[in-house]
PDB file of C-alpha atoms in Angstrom:
ATOM      1  CA  UNK A   1     -12.148  -8.288   8.304  1.00  0.00           C
ATOM      2  CA  UNK A   2     -10.309  -5.094   9.146  1.00  0.00           C
ATOM      3  CA  UNK A   3      -9.404  -4.116   5.591  1.00  0.00           C
ATOM      4  CA  UNK A   4     -11.128  -1.689   3.260  1.00  0.00           C
ATOM      5  CA  UNK A   5     -12.715  -3.567   0.359  1.00  0.00           C
ATOM      6  CA  UNK A   6     -14.315  -2.578  -2.920  1.00  0.00           C
ATOM      7  CA  UNK A   7     -15.533  -4.390  -6.013  1.00  0.00           C
ATOM      8  CA  UNK A   8     -12.761  -5.390  -8.399  1.00  0.00           C
ATOM      9  CA  UNK A   9     -14.632  -3.940 -11.379  1.00  0.00           C
ATOM     10  CA  UNK A  10     -14.781  -0.528  -9.665  1.00  0.00           C
ATOM     11  CA  UNK A  11     -11.054  -0.480  -8.869  1.00  0.00           C
ATOM     12  CA  UNK A  12      -9.651  -1.880 -12.084  1.00  0.00           C
ATOM     13  CA  UNK A  13     -10.304   1.216 -14.253  1.00  0.00           C
ATOM     14  CA  UNK A  14      -8.259   3.312 -11.792  1.00  0.00           C
ATOM     15  CA  UNK A  15      -5.187   1.087 -11.951  1.00  0.00           C
ATOM     16  CA  UNK A  16      -2.287   1.548 -14.377  1.00  0.00           C
ATOM     17  CA  UNK A  17      -2.494  -0.933 -17.237  1.00  0.00           C
ATOM     18  CA  UNK A  18       1.239  -1.493 -17.611  1.00  0.00           C
ATOM     19  CA  UNK A  19       4.598  -0.720 -16.030  1.00  0.00           C
ATOM     20  CA  UNK A  20       6.088  -1.569 -12.648  1.00  0.00           C
ATOM     21  CA  UNK A  21       3.914  -0.379  -9.771  1.00  0.00           C
ATOM     22  CA  UNK A  22       3.681  -1.173  -6.069  1.00  0.00           C
ATOM     23  CA  UNK A  23      -0.075  -1.689  -5.677  1.00  0.00           C
ATOM     24  CA  UNK A  24      -1.134  -1.758  -2.030  1.00  0.00           C
ATOM     25  CA  UNK A  25      -3.596  -0.728   0.647  1.00  0.00           C
ATOM     26  CA  UNK A  26      -2.013   1.910   2.864  1.00  0.00           C
ATOM     27  CA  UNK A  27      -2.763   4.898   5.087  1.00  0.00           C
ATOM     28  CA  UNK A  28      -0.629   7.694   6.507  1.00  0.00           C
ATOM     29  CA  UNK A  29       1.691   5.403   8.466  1.00  0.00           C
ATOM     30  CA  UNK A  30       1.083   1.756   7.521  1.00  0.00           C
ATOM     31  CA  UNK A  31       0.952  -0.490   4.467  1.00  0.00           C
ATOM     32  CA  UNK A  32      -0.587  -3.951   4.076  1.00  0.00           C
ATOM     33  CA  UNK A  33       1.428  -6.884   2.719  1.00  0.00           C
ATOM     34  CA  UNK A  34       0.341 -10.495   2.258  1.00  0.00           C
ATOM     35  CA  UNK A  35       1.826 -13.880   3.079  1.00  0.00           C
ATOM     36  CA  UNK A  36       0.382 -17.406   2.990  1.00  0.00           C
ATOM     37  CA  UNK A  37       1.420 -20.230   5.330  1.00  0.00           C
ATOM     38  CA  UNK A  38       0.357 -23.518   6.815  1.00  0.00           C
ATOM     39  CA  UNK A  39      -2.056 -23.277   9.780  1.00  0.00           C
ATOM     40  CA  UNK A  40       0.474 -23.637  12.613  1.00  0.00           C
ATOM     41  CA  UNK A  41       2.553 -20.670  11.399  1.00  0.00           C
ATOM     42  CA  UNK A  42      -0.514 -18.530  10.722  1.00  0.00           C
ATOM     43  CA  UNK A  43      -2.161 -19.227  14.061  1.00  0.00           C
ATOM     44  CA  UNK A  44       0.951 -18.274  16.012  1.00  0.00           C
ATOM     45  CA  UNK A  45       1.372 -15.056  13.999  1.00  0.00           C
ATOM     46  CA  UNK A  46      -2.243 -14.011  14.520  1.00  0.00           C
ATOM     47  CA  UNK A  47      -2.091 -14.772  18.262  1.00  0.00           C
ATOM     48  CA  UNK A  48       1.240 -13.054  18.909  1.00  0.00           C
ATOM     49  CA  UNK A  49       1.335 -10.312  16.276  1.00  0.00           C
ATOM     50  CA  UNK A  50       4.671 -11.593  15.006  1.00  0.00           C
ATOM     51  CA  UNK A  51       6.196 -14.779  13.617  1.00  0.00           C
ATOM     52  CA  UNK A  52       7.623 -17.629  15.652  1.00  0.00           C
ATOM     53  CA  UNK A  53       7.195 -21.290  16.560  1.00  0.00           C
ATOM     54  CA  UNK A  54       7.235 -23.212  13.228  1.00  0.00           C
ATOM     55  CA  UNK A  55       8.325 -20.149  11.237  1.00  0.00           C
ATOM     56  CA  UNK A  56      11.950 -20.313  10.066  1.00  0.00           C
ATOM     57  CA  UNK A  57      14.138 -17.226  10.349  1.00  0.00           C
ATOM     58  CA  UNK A  58      16.920 -19.112   8.570  1.00  0.00           C
ATOM     59  CA  UNK A  59      15.356 -18.952   5.118  1.00  0.00           C
ATOM     60  CA  UNK A  60      14.064 -16.178   2.884  1.00  0.00           C
ATOM     61  CA  UNK A  61      10.447 -15.118   3.386  1.00  0.00           C
ATOM     62  CA  UNK A  62       8.549 -13.223   0.661  1.00  0.00           C
ATOM     63  CA  UNK A  63       6.022 -10.438   1.195  1.00  0.00           C
ATOM     64  CA  UNK A  64       3.596  -9.223  -1.458  1.00  0.00           C
ATOM     65  CA  UNK A  65       1.727  -5.890  -1.242  1.00  0.00           C
ATOM     66  CA  UNK A  66      -0.676  -6.847  -4.049  1.00  0.00           C
ATOM     67  CA  UNK A  67      -3.742  -8.966  -3.105  1.00  0.00           C
ATOM     68  CA  UNK A  68      -4.415 -10.522  -6.516  1.00  0.00           C
ATOM     69  CA  UNK A  69      -0.747 -11.383  -6.946  1.00  0.00           C
ATOM     70  CA  UNK A  70      -0.964 -13.227  -3.600  1.00  0.00           C
ATOM     71  CA  UNK A  71      -4.131 -15.007  -4.760  1.00  0.00           C
ATOM     72  CA  UNK A  72      -2.374 -16.167  -7.904  1.00  0.00           C
ATOM     73  CA  UNK A  73       0.613 -17.462  -5.942  1.00  0.00           C
ATOM     74  CA  UNK A  74      -1.407 -19.308  -3.274  1.00  0.00           C
ATOM     75  CA  UNK A  75      -4.274 -20.431  -5.513  1.00  0.00           C
ATOM     76  CA  UNK A  76      -6.804 -18.567  -3.385  1.00  0.00           C
ATOM     77  CA  UNK A  77      -5.537 -20.417  -0.270  1.00  0.00           C
ATOM     78  CA  UNK A  78      -5.694 -23.836  -1.937  1.00  0.00           C
ATOM     79  CA  UNK A  79      -2.006 -24.757  -2.296  1.00  0.00           C
ATOM     80  CA  UNK A  80      -0.250 -27.017   0.186  1.00  0.00           C
ATOM     81  CA  UNK A  81       1.544 -24.999   2.843  1.00  0.00           C
ATOM     82  CA  UNK A  82      -0.353 -21.850   1.825  1.00  0.00           C
ATOM     83  CA  UNK A  83      -3.784 -22.691   3.211  1.00  0.00           C
ATOM     84  CA  UNK A  84      -3.966 -19.634   5.456  1.00  0.00           C
ATOM     85  CA  UNK A  85      -3.628 -16.136   4.024  1.00  0.00           C
ATOM     86  CA  UNK A  86      -2.430 -13.332   6.285  1.00  0.00           C
ATOM     87  CA  UNK A  87      -2.839  -9.611   5.730  1.00  0.00           C
ATOM     88  CA  UNK A  88      -0.013  -7.964   7.637  1.00  0.00           C
ATOM     89  CA  UNK A  89      -0.263  -4.303   8.449  1.00  0.00           C
ATOM     90  CA  UNK A  90       3.257  -2.976   8.865  1.00  0.00           C
ATOM     91  CA  UNK A  91       4.925   0.373   9.354  1.00  0.00           C
ATOM     92  CA  UNK A  92       5.512   2.316   6.154  1.00  0.00           C
ATOM     93  CA  UNK A  93       8.923   3.293   7.466  1.00  0.00           C
ATOM     94  CA  UNK A  94       9.821  -0.381   7.672  1.00  0.00           C
ATOM     95  CA  UNK A  95       8.496  -1.119   4.200  1.00  0.00           C
ATOM     96  CA  UNK A  96      10.459   1.812   2.793  1.00  0.00           C
ATOM     97  CA  UNK A  97      13.600   0.594   4.560  1.00  0.00           C
ATOM     98  CA  UNK A  98      13.087  -2.834   2.990  1.00  0.00           C
ATOM     99  CA  UNK A  99      12.726  -1.277  -0.456  1.00  0.00           C
ATOM    100  CA  UNK A 100      15.866   0.807   0.001  1.00  0.00           C
ATOM    101  CA  UNK A 101      17.906  -2.338   0.680  1.00  0.00           C
ATOM    102  CA  UNK A 102      16.420  -4.418  -2.144  1.00  0.00           C
ATOM    103  CA  UNK A 103      18.687  -6.003  -4.733  1.00  0.00           C
ATOM    104  CA  UNK A 104      17.057  -7.420  -7.886  1.00  0.00           C
ATOM    105  CA  UNK A 105      16.843 -11.198  -8.041  1.00  0.00           C
ATOM    106  CA  UNK A 106      18.062 -11.019 -11.660  1.00  0.00           C
ATOM    107  CA  UNK A 107      21.083  -9.315 -13.191  1.00  0.00           C
ATOM    108  CA  UNK A 108      20.376  -5.981 -14.943  1.00  0.00           C
ATOM    109  CA  UNK A 109      23.366  -4.711 -16.980  1.00  0.00           C
ATOM    110  CA  UNK A 110      21.883  -1.201 -17.082  1.00  0.00           C
ATOM    111  CA  UNK A 111      22.160  -1.046 -13.301  1.00  0.00           C
ATOM    112  CA  UNK A 112      25.304  -3.064 -12.546  1.00  0.00           C
ATOM    113  CA  UNK A 113      28.633  -2.673 -14.341  1.00  0.00           C
ATOM    114  CA  UNK A 114      29.269  -6.422 -14.202  1.00  0.00           C
ATOM    115  CA  UNK A 115      27.553  -9.618 -13.116  1.00  0.00           C
ATOM    116  CA  UNK A 116      30.142  -9.975 -10.356  1.00  0.00           C
ATOM    117  CA  UNK A 117      29.126  -6.582  -8.947  1.00  0.00           C
ATOM    118  CA  UNK A 118      25.490  -7.680  -8.843  1.00  0.00           C
ATOM    119  CA  UNK A 119      26.440 -10.987  -7.231  1.00  0.00           C
ATOM    120  CA  UNK A 120      28.352  -9.131  -4.523  1.00  0.00           C
ATOM    121  CA  UNK A 121      25.300  -6.919  -3.894  1.00  0.00           C
ATOM    122  CA  UNK A 122      23.098 -10.010  -3.633  1.00  0.00           C
ATOM    123  CA  UNK A 123      25.469 -11.563  -1.103  1.00  0.00           C
ATOM    124  CA  UNK A 124      25.542  -8.422   1.058  1.00  0.00           C
ATOM    125  CA  UNK A 125      21.833  -7.541   1.054  1.00  0.00           C
ATOM    126  CA  UNK A 126      19.103  -9.113   3.179  1.00  0.00           C
ATOM    127  CA  UNK A 127      16.411  -8.103   0.660  1.00  0.00           C
ATOM    128  CA  UNK A 128      15.551  -9.330  -2.861  1.00  0.00           C
ATOM    129  CA  UNK A 129      13.121  -7.651  -5.225  1.00  0.00           C
ATOM    130  CA  UNK A 130      11.372  -9.497  -8.010  1.00  0.00           C
ATOM    131  CA  UNK A 131       8.965  -8.074 -10.601  1.00  0.00           C
ATOM    132  CA  UNK A 132       6.584 -10.504 -12.279  1.00  0.00           C
ATOM    133  CA  UNK A 133       3.436 -10.128 -14.394  1.00  0.00           C
ATOM    134  CA  UNK A 134       0.475  -9.138 -12.271  1.00  0.00           C
ATOM    135  CA  UNK A 135      -2.619 -11.331 -12.681  1.00  0.00           C
ATOM    136  CA  UNK A 136      -6.345 -10.813 -12.956  1.00  0.00           C
ATOM    137  CA  UNK A 137      -8.766 -12.586 -10.571  1.00  0.00           C
ATOM    138  CA  UNK A 138      -8.879 -15.698 -12.772  1.00  0.00           C
ATOM    139  CA  UNK A 139      -5.088 -15.987 -12.789  1.00  0.00           C
ATOM    140  CA  UNK A 140      -4.449 -14.629 -16.267  1.00  0.00           C
ATOM    141  CA  UNK A 141      -1.323 -12.432 -16.619  1.00  0.00           C
ATOM    142  CA  UNK A 142      -1.681  -8.717 -17.397  1.00  0.00           C
ATOM    143  CA  UNK A 143       0.818  -6.167 -18.733  1.00  0.00           C
ATOM    144  CA  UNK A 144       1.323  -4.476 -15.355  1.00  0.00           C
ATOM    145  CA  UNK A 145       4.142  -5.808 -13.181  1.00  0.00           C
ATOM    146  CA  UNK A 146       3.786  -6.688  -9.487  1.00  0.00           C
ATOM    147  CA  UNK A 147       6.570  -6.798  -6.940  1.00  0.00           C
ATOM    148  CA  UNK A 148       7.420  -9.308  -4.267  1.00  0.00           C
ATOM    149  CA  UNK A 149      10.159  -8.745  -1.707  1.00  0.00           C
ATOM    150  CA  UNK A 150      12.254 -11.499  -0.179  1.00  0.00           C
ATOM    151  CA  UNK A 151      13.510 -10.922   3.367  1.00  0.00           C
ATOM    152  CA  UNK A 152      16.205 -12.763   5.289  1.00  0.00           C
ATOM    153  CA  UNK A 153      18.591 -12.302   8.201  1.00  0.00           C
ATOM    154  CA  UNK A 154      18.388  -9.160  10.286  1.00  0.00           C
ATOM    155  CA  UNK A 155      15.755  -7.559   8.044  1.00  0.00           C
ATOM    156  CA  UNK A 156      13.413 -10.547   8.377  1.00  0.00           C
ATOM    157  CA  UNK A 157      13.808 -10.484  12.142  1.00  0.00           C
ATOM    158  CA  UNK A 158      13.180  -6.740  12.272  1.00  0.00           C
ATOM    159  CA  UNK A 159      10.122  -7.101  10.050  1.00  0.00           C
ATOM    160  CA  UNK A 160       8.632  -9.652  12.423  1.00  0.00           C
ATOM    161  CA  UNK A 161       9.629  -8.134  15.750  1.00  0.00           C
ATOM    162  CA  UNK A 162       9.499  -4.378  15.112  1.00  0.00           C
ATOM    163  CA  UNK A 163       7.625  -3.381  11.958  1.00  0.00           C
ATOM    164  CA  UNK A 164       4.445  -5.464  12.136  1.00  0.00           C
ATOM    165  CA  UNK A 165       1.498  -3.592  13.625  1.00  0.00           C
ATOM    166  CA  UNK A 166      -1.225  -6.202  13.076  1.00  0.00           C
ATOM    167  CA  UNK A 167      -1.637  -9.705  11.637  1.00  0.00           C
ATOM    168  CA  UNK A 168      -5.075 -10.466  10.190  1.00  0.00           C
ATOM    169  CA  UNK A 169      -6.187 -13.907   9.040  1.00  0.00           C
ATOM    170  CA  UNK A 170      -8.215 -13.259   5.869  1.00  0.00           C
ATOM    171  CA  UNK A 171      -8.583 -16.900   4.804  1.00  0.00           C
ATOM    172  CA  UNK A 172     -12.354 -16.940   5.292  1.00  0.00           C
ATOM    173  CA  UNK A 173     -12.686 -13.806   3.159  1.00  0.00           C
ATOM    174  CA  UNK A 174     -10.464 -15.374   0.484  1.00  0.00           C
ATOM    175  CA  UNK A 175     -12.578 -18.548   0.346  1.00  0.00           C
ATOM    176  CA  UNK A 176     -15.801 -16.555   0.162  1.00  0.00           C
ATOM    177  CA  UNK A 177     -14.552 -14.373  -2.676  1.00  0.00           C
ATOM    178  CA  UNK A 178     -13.254 -17.391  -4.604  1.00  0.00           C
ATOM    179  CA  UNK A 179     -16.727 -18.927  -4.382  1.00  0.00           C
ATOM    180  CA  UNK A 180     -18.259 -15.682  -5.637  1.00  0.00           C
ATOM    181  CA  UNK A 181     -15.741 -15.565  -8.480  1.00  0.00           C
ATOM    182  CA  UNK A 182     -16.506 -19.156  -9.496  1.00  0.00           C
ATOM    183  CA  UNK A 183     -20.281 -18.859  -9.216  1.00  0.00           C
ATOM    184  CA  UNK A 184     -20.988 -15.273 -10.261  1.00  0.00           C
ATOM    185  CA  UNK A 185     -17.856 -13.982 -11.982  1.00  0.00           C
ATOM    186  CA  UNK A 186     -15.842 -10.818 -11.391  1.00  0.00           C
ATOM    187  CA  UNK A 187     -18.879  -8.518 -11.233  1.00  0.00           C
ATOM    188  CA  UNK A 188     -19.522  -9.220  -7.540  1.00  0.00           C
ATOM    189  CA  UNK A 189     -15.934  -9.895  -6.494  1.00  0.00           C
ATOM    190  CA  UNK A 190     -14.676  -7.863  -3.538  1.00  0.00           C
ATOM    191  CA  UNK A 191     -10.964  -7.288  -3.003  1.00  0.00           C
ATOM    192  CA  UNK A 192      -8.982  -4.996  -0.685  1.00  0.00           C
ATOM    193  CA  UNK A 193      -8.806  -1.395  -1.882  1.00  0.00           C
ATOM    194  CA  UNK A 194      -5.424  -0.827  -3.509  1.00  0.00           C
ATOM    195  CA  UNK A 195      -3.738   2.044  -5.276  1.00  0.00           C
ATOM    196  CA  UNK A 196      -0.240   2.879  -6.407  1.00  0.00           C
ATOM    197  CA  UNK A 197       2.066   3.284  -3.419  1.00  0.00           C
ATOM    198  CA  UNK A 198       4.005   6.569  -3.789  1.00  0.00           C
ATOM    199  CA  UNK A 199       7.512   5.229  -3.341  1.00  0.00           C
ATOM    200  CA  UNK A 200      10.192   7.885  -3.295  1.00  0.00           C
ATOM    201  CA  UNK A 201      12.556   8.298  -6.232  1.00  0.00           C
ATOM    202  CA  UNK A 202      15.310   6.675  -4.186  1.00  0.00           C
ATOM    203  CA  UNK A 203      13.175   3.649  -3.400  1.00  0.00           C
ATOM    204  CA  UNK A 204      12.063   3.386  -6.999  1.00  0.00           C
ATOM    205  CA  UNK A 205      15.637   3.488  -8.219  1.00  0.00           C
ATOM    206  CA  UNK A 206      16.686   0.811  -5.755  1.00  0.00           C
ATOM    207  CA  UNK A 207      13.782  -1.546  -6.253  1.00  0.00           C
ATOM    208  CA  UNK A 208      13.504  -1.547 -10.042  1.00  0.00           C
TER     209      UNK A 208
END
Protein backbone atom coordinates (compact mmCIF):
# COMPACT_ATOMS: atom_id res chain seq x y z
CA UNK A 1 0.00 0.00 0.00
CA UNK A 2 1.43 3.32 -1.09
CA UNK A 3 0.39 5.32 1.97
CA UNK A 4 2.42 6.24 5.03
CA UNK A 5 1.08 4.39 8.08
CA UNK A 6 1.69 4.59 11.81
CA UNK A 7 0.11 3.09 14.90
CA UNK A 8 -3.10 4.79 15.97
CA UNK A 9 -1.91 5.06 19.58
CA UNK A 10 1.20 6.98 18.44
CA UNK A 11 -0.80 9.46 16.34
CA UNK A 12 -3.73 10.10 18.63
CA UNK A 13 -1.83 12.19 21.23
CA UNK A 14 -0.77 14.59 18.44
CA UNK A 15 -4.31 15.23 17.21
CA UNK A 16 -6.57 18.04 18.43
CA UNK A 17 -9.16 16.74 20.87
CA UNK A 18 -11.98 19.03 19.78
CA UNK A 19 -12.97 21.60 17.17
CA UNK A 20 -13.37 21.40 13.41
CA UNK A 21 -10.23 20.15 11.68
CA UNK A 22 -9.42 18.73 8.26
CA UNK A 23 -7.35 15.67 9.22
CA UNK A 24 -5.54 14.18 6.24
CA UNK A 25 -2.40 12.66 4.78
CA UNK A 26 -0.75 15.16 2.46
CA UNK A 27 2.59 16.26 1.02
CA UNK A 28 3.75 19.41 -0.76
CA UNK A 29 1.34 19.07 -3.68
CA UNK A 30 -1.21 16.31 -3.00
CA UNK A 31 -3.75 15.26 -0.38
CA UNK A 32 -5.41 11.88 0.15
CA UNK A 33 -9.20 11.52 0.33
CA UNK A 34 -11.27 8.36 0.74
CA UNK A 35 -14.33 6.90 -0.94
CA UNK A 36 -15.99 3.48 -0.73
CA UNK A 37 -17.87 1.81 -3.59
CA UNK A 38 -19.08 -1.49 -4.95
CA UNK A 39 -16.43 -3.58 -6.77
CA UNK A 40 -17.31 -2.61 -10.35
CA UNK A 41 -16.87 1.12 -9.66
CA UNK A 42 -13.67 0.59 -7.67
CA UNK A 43 -12.05 -1.68 -10.22
CA UNK A 44 -12.63 0.77 -13.06
CA UNK A 45 -11.26 3.67 -10.99
CA UNK A 46 -8.12 1.77 -10.03
CA UNK A 47 -7.51 0.63 -13.62
CA UNK A 48 -8.11 4.01 -15.25
CA UNK A 49 -7.09 6.48 -12.54
CA UNK A 50 -10.48 8.17 -12.74
CA UNK A 51 -14.15 7.30 -12.38
CA UNK A 52 -16.39 5.94 -15.10
CA UNK A 53 -18.45 2.94 -16.20
CA UNK A 54 -20.95 2.29 -13.36
CA UNK A 55 -20.09 5.54 -11.57
CA UNK A 56 -22.83 8.19 -11.84
CA UNK A 57 -21.87 11.79 -12.55
CA UNK A 58 -25.52 12.77 -12.15
CA UNK A 59 -25.60 12.46 -8.37
CA UNK A 60 -23.56 13.90 -5.52
CA UNK A 61 -20.41 12.01 -4.53
CA UNK A 62 -18.79 12.52 -1.10
CA UNK A 63 -15.07 12.57 -0.35
CA UNK A 64 -13.59 12.23 3.12
CA UNK A 65 -9.99 13.18 3.99
CA UNK A 66 -10.13 11.38 7.35
CA UNK A 67 -9.45 7.60 7.37
CA UNK A 68 -11.28 6.72 10.59
CA UNK A 69 -14.29 8.77 9.54
CA UNK A 70 -14.37 6.70 6.32
CA UNK A 71 -14.08 3.48 8.35
CA UNK A 72 -17.03 4.52 10.48
CA UNK A 73 -19.14 5.33 7.43
CA UNK A 74 -18.33 2.13 5.49
CA UNK A 75 -18.12 -0.21 8.49
CA UNK A 76 -14.52 -1.10 7.66
CA UNK A 77 -15.59 -2.10 4.11
CA UNK A 78 -18.49 -4.24 5.32
CA UNK A 79 -21.54 -2.23 4.19
CA UNK A 80 -23.41 -3.05 1.00
CA UNK A 81 -22.19 -0.91 -1.88
CA UNK A 82 -19.11 0.13 0.11
CA UNK A 83 -17.14 -3.11 0.00
CA UNK A 84 -14.09 -1.56 -1.66
CA UNK A 85 -12.27 1.36 -0.07
CA UNK A 86 -10.25 3.69 -2.28
CA UNK A 87 -7.52 6.08 -1.19
CA UNK A 88 -7.45 8.82 -3.80
CA UNK A 89 -4.41 11.02 -4.05
CA UNK A 90 -5.48 14.31 -5.57
CA UNK A 91 -3.95 17.69 -6.26
CA UNK A 92 -3.99 20.05 -3.30
CA UNK A 93 -4.95 22.86 -5.65
CA UNK A 94 -8.06 20.91 -6.59
CA UNK A 95 -8.93 20.14 -2.98
CA UNK A 96 -8.51 23.81 -2.07
CA UNK A 97 -10.72 24.82 -4.99
CA UNK A 98 -13.38 22.40 -3.74
CA UNK A 99 -13.19 23.89 -0.25
CA UNK A 100 -13.48 27.43 -1.59
CA UNK A 101 -16.76 26.55 -3.32
CA UNK A 102 -18.27 24.62 -0.41
CA UNK A 103 -21.66 25.61 0.97
CA UNK A 104 -22.72 24.11 4.32
CA UNK A 105 -25.34 21.38 4.11
CA UNK A 106 -27.16 23.06 7.03
CA UNK A 107 -28.31 26.63 7.52
CA UNK A 108 -26.07 28.78 9.78
CA UNK A 109 -27.68 32.13 10.71
CA UNK A 110 -24.29 33.54 11.74
CA UNK A 111 -23.09 33.11 8.17
CA UNK A 112 -26.22 33.77 6.09
CA UNK A 113 -28.58 36.71 6.57
CA UNK A 114 -31.61 34.54 5.78
CA UNK A 115 -32.48 30.93 5.04
CA UNK A 116 -33.41 31.95 1.51
CA UNK A 117 -29.89 33.31 0.96
CA UNK A 118 -28.40 30.00 2.08
CA UNK A 119 -30.82 28.07 -0.13
CA UNK A 120 -29.77 30.16 -3.13
CA UNK A 121 -26.10 29.44 -2.34
CA UNK A 122 -26.87 25.72 -2.12
CA UNK A 123 -28.60 25.81 -5.50
CA UNK A 124 -25.68 27.61 -7.17
CA UNK A 125 -22.77 25.63 -5.70
CA UNK A 126 -21.51 22.23 -6.84
CA UNK A 127 -19.97 21.54 -3.41
CA UNK A 128 -21.49 20.77 0.02
CA UNK A 129 -19.58 20.69 3.28
CA UNK A 130 -20.75 18.73 6.29
CA UNK A 131 -19.11 18.53 9.72
CA UNK A 132 -19.94 15.52 11.87
CA UNK A 133 -18.44 13.99 15.02
CA UNK A 134 -15.21 12.19 14.26
CA UNK A 135 -15.01 8.60 15.53
CA UNK A 136 -12.44 6.41 17.21
CA UNK A 137 -11.43 3.04 15.70
CA UNK A 138 -14.32 1.24 17.42
CA UNK A 139 -16.86 3.69 16.01
CA UNK A 140 -17.44 5.74 19.14
CA UNK A 141 -17.90 9.51 18.56
CA UNK A 142 -15.28 11.97 19.83
CA UNK A 143 -15.44 15.73 20.44
CA UNK A 144 -13.42 16.60 17.33
CA UNK A 145 -15.38 17.23 14.13
CA UNK A 146 -14.57 15.66 10.75
CA UNK A 147 -15.51 17.03 7.37
CA UNK A 148 -16.94 15.38 4.30
CA UNK A 149 -17.37 17.19 1.00
CA UNK A 150 -20.12 16.45 -1.49
CA UNK A 151 -19.30 17.04 -5.16
CA UNK A 152 -21.63 17.29 -8.14
CA UNK A 153 -21.80 18.71 -11.65
CA UNK A 154 -18.74 20.33 -13.14
CA UNK A 155 -16.72 20.03 -9.92
CA UNK A 156 -17.31 16.27 -9.71
CA UNK A 157 -16.25 15.86 -13.32
CA UNK A 158 -13.14 17.98 -12.79
CA UNK A 159 -12.26 16.03 -9.66
CA UNK A 160 -12.38 12.77 -11.59
CA UNK A 161 -10.80 13.87 -14.85
CA UNK A 162 -8.25 16.49 -13.79
CA UNK A 163 -7.43 16.48 -10.08
CA UNK A 164 -6.91 12.79 -9.31
CA UNK A 165 -3.26 11.74 -9.39
CA UNK A 166 -3.64 8.14 -8.18
CA UNK A 167 -6.37 5.72 -7.10
CA UNK A 168 -5.28 3.07 -4.59
CA UNK A 169 -7.44 0.14 -3.51
CA UNK A 170 -6.78 -0.21 0.24
CA UNK A 171 -9.51 -2.78 0.94
CA UNK A 172 -7.06 -5.53 1.87
CA UNK A 173 -5.33 -3.19 4.32
CA UNK A 174 -8.70 -2.20 5.80
CA UNK A 175 -9.72 -5.84 6.34
CA UNK A 176 -6.37 -6.68 7.92
CA UNK A 177 -6.52 -3.76 10.33
CA UNK A 178 -10.12 -4.56 11.29
CA UNK A 179 -9.01 -8.09 12.19
CA UNK A 180 -6.17 -6.68 14.28
CA UNK A 181 -8.57 -4.29 15.99
CA UNK A 182 -11.01 -7.10 16.80
CA UNK A 183 -8.38 -9.59 17.96
CA UNK A 184 -5.73 -7.41 19.59
CA UNK A 185 -7.31 -4.00 20.18
CA UNK A 186 -6.09 -0.52 19.25
CA UNK A 187 -2.52 -1.09 20.48
CA UNK A 188 -1.40 -2.73 17.23
CA UNK A 189 -3.74 -0.90 14.87
CA UNK A 190 -2.08 0.81 11.91
CA UNK A 191 -3.77 3.70 10.12
CA UNK A 192 -2.58 6.21 7.51
CA UNK A 193 -0.51 9.05 8.96
CA UNK A 194 -2.72 12.12 9.28
CA UNK A 195 -2.29 15.61 10.62
CA UNK A 196 -4.22 18.85 10.47
CA UNK A 197 -4.36 20.16 6.91
CA UNK A 198 -3.32 23.85 6.92
CA UNK A 199 -6.29 25.29 5.06
CA UNK A 200 -6.02 28.98 4.34
CA UNK A 201 -8.16 31.49 6.23
CA UNK A 202 -10.33 31.89 3.14
CA UNK A 203 -10.92 28.17 2.86
CA UNK A 204 -11.62 27.90 6.56
CA UNK A 205 -14.15 30.70 6.39
CA UNK A 206 -15.89 29.11 3.42
CA UNK A 207 -15.96 25.56 4.68
CA UNK A 208 -17.05 26.09 8.28
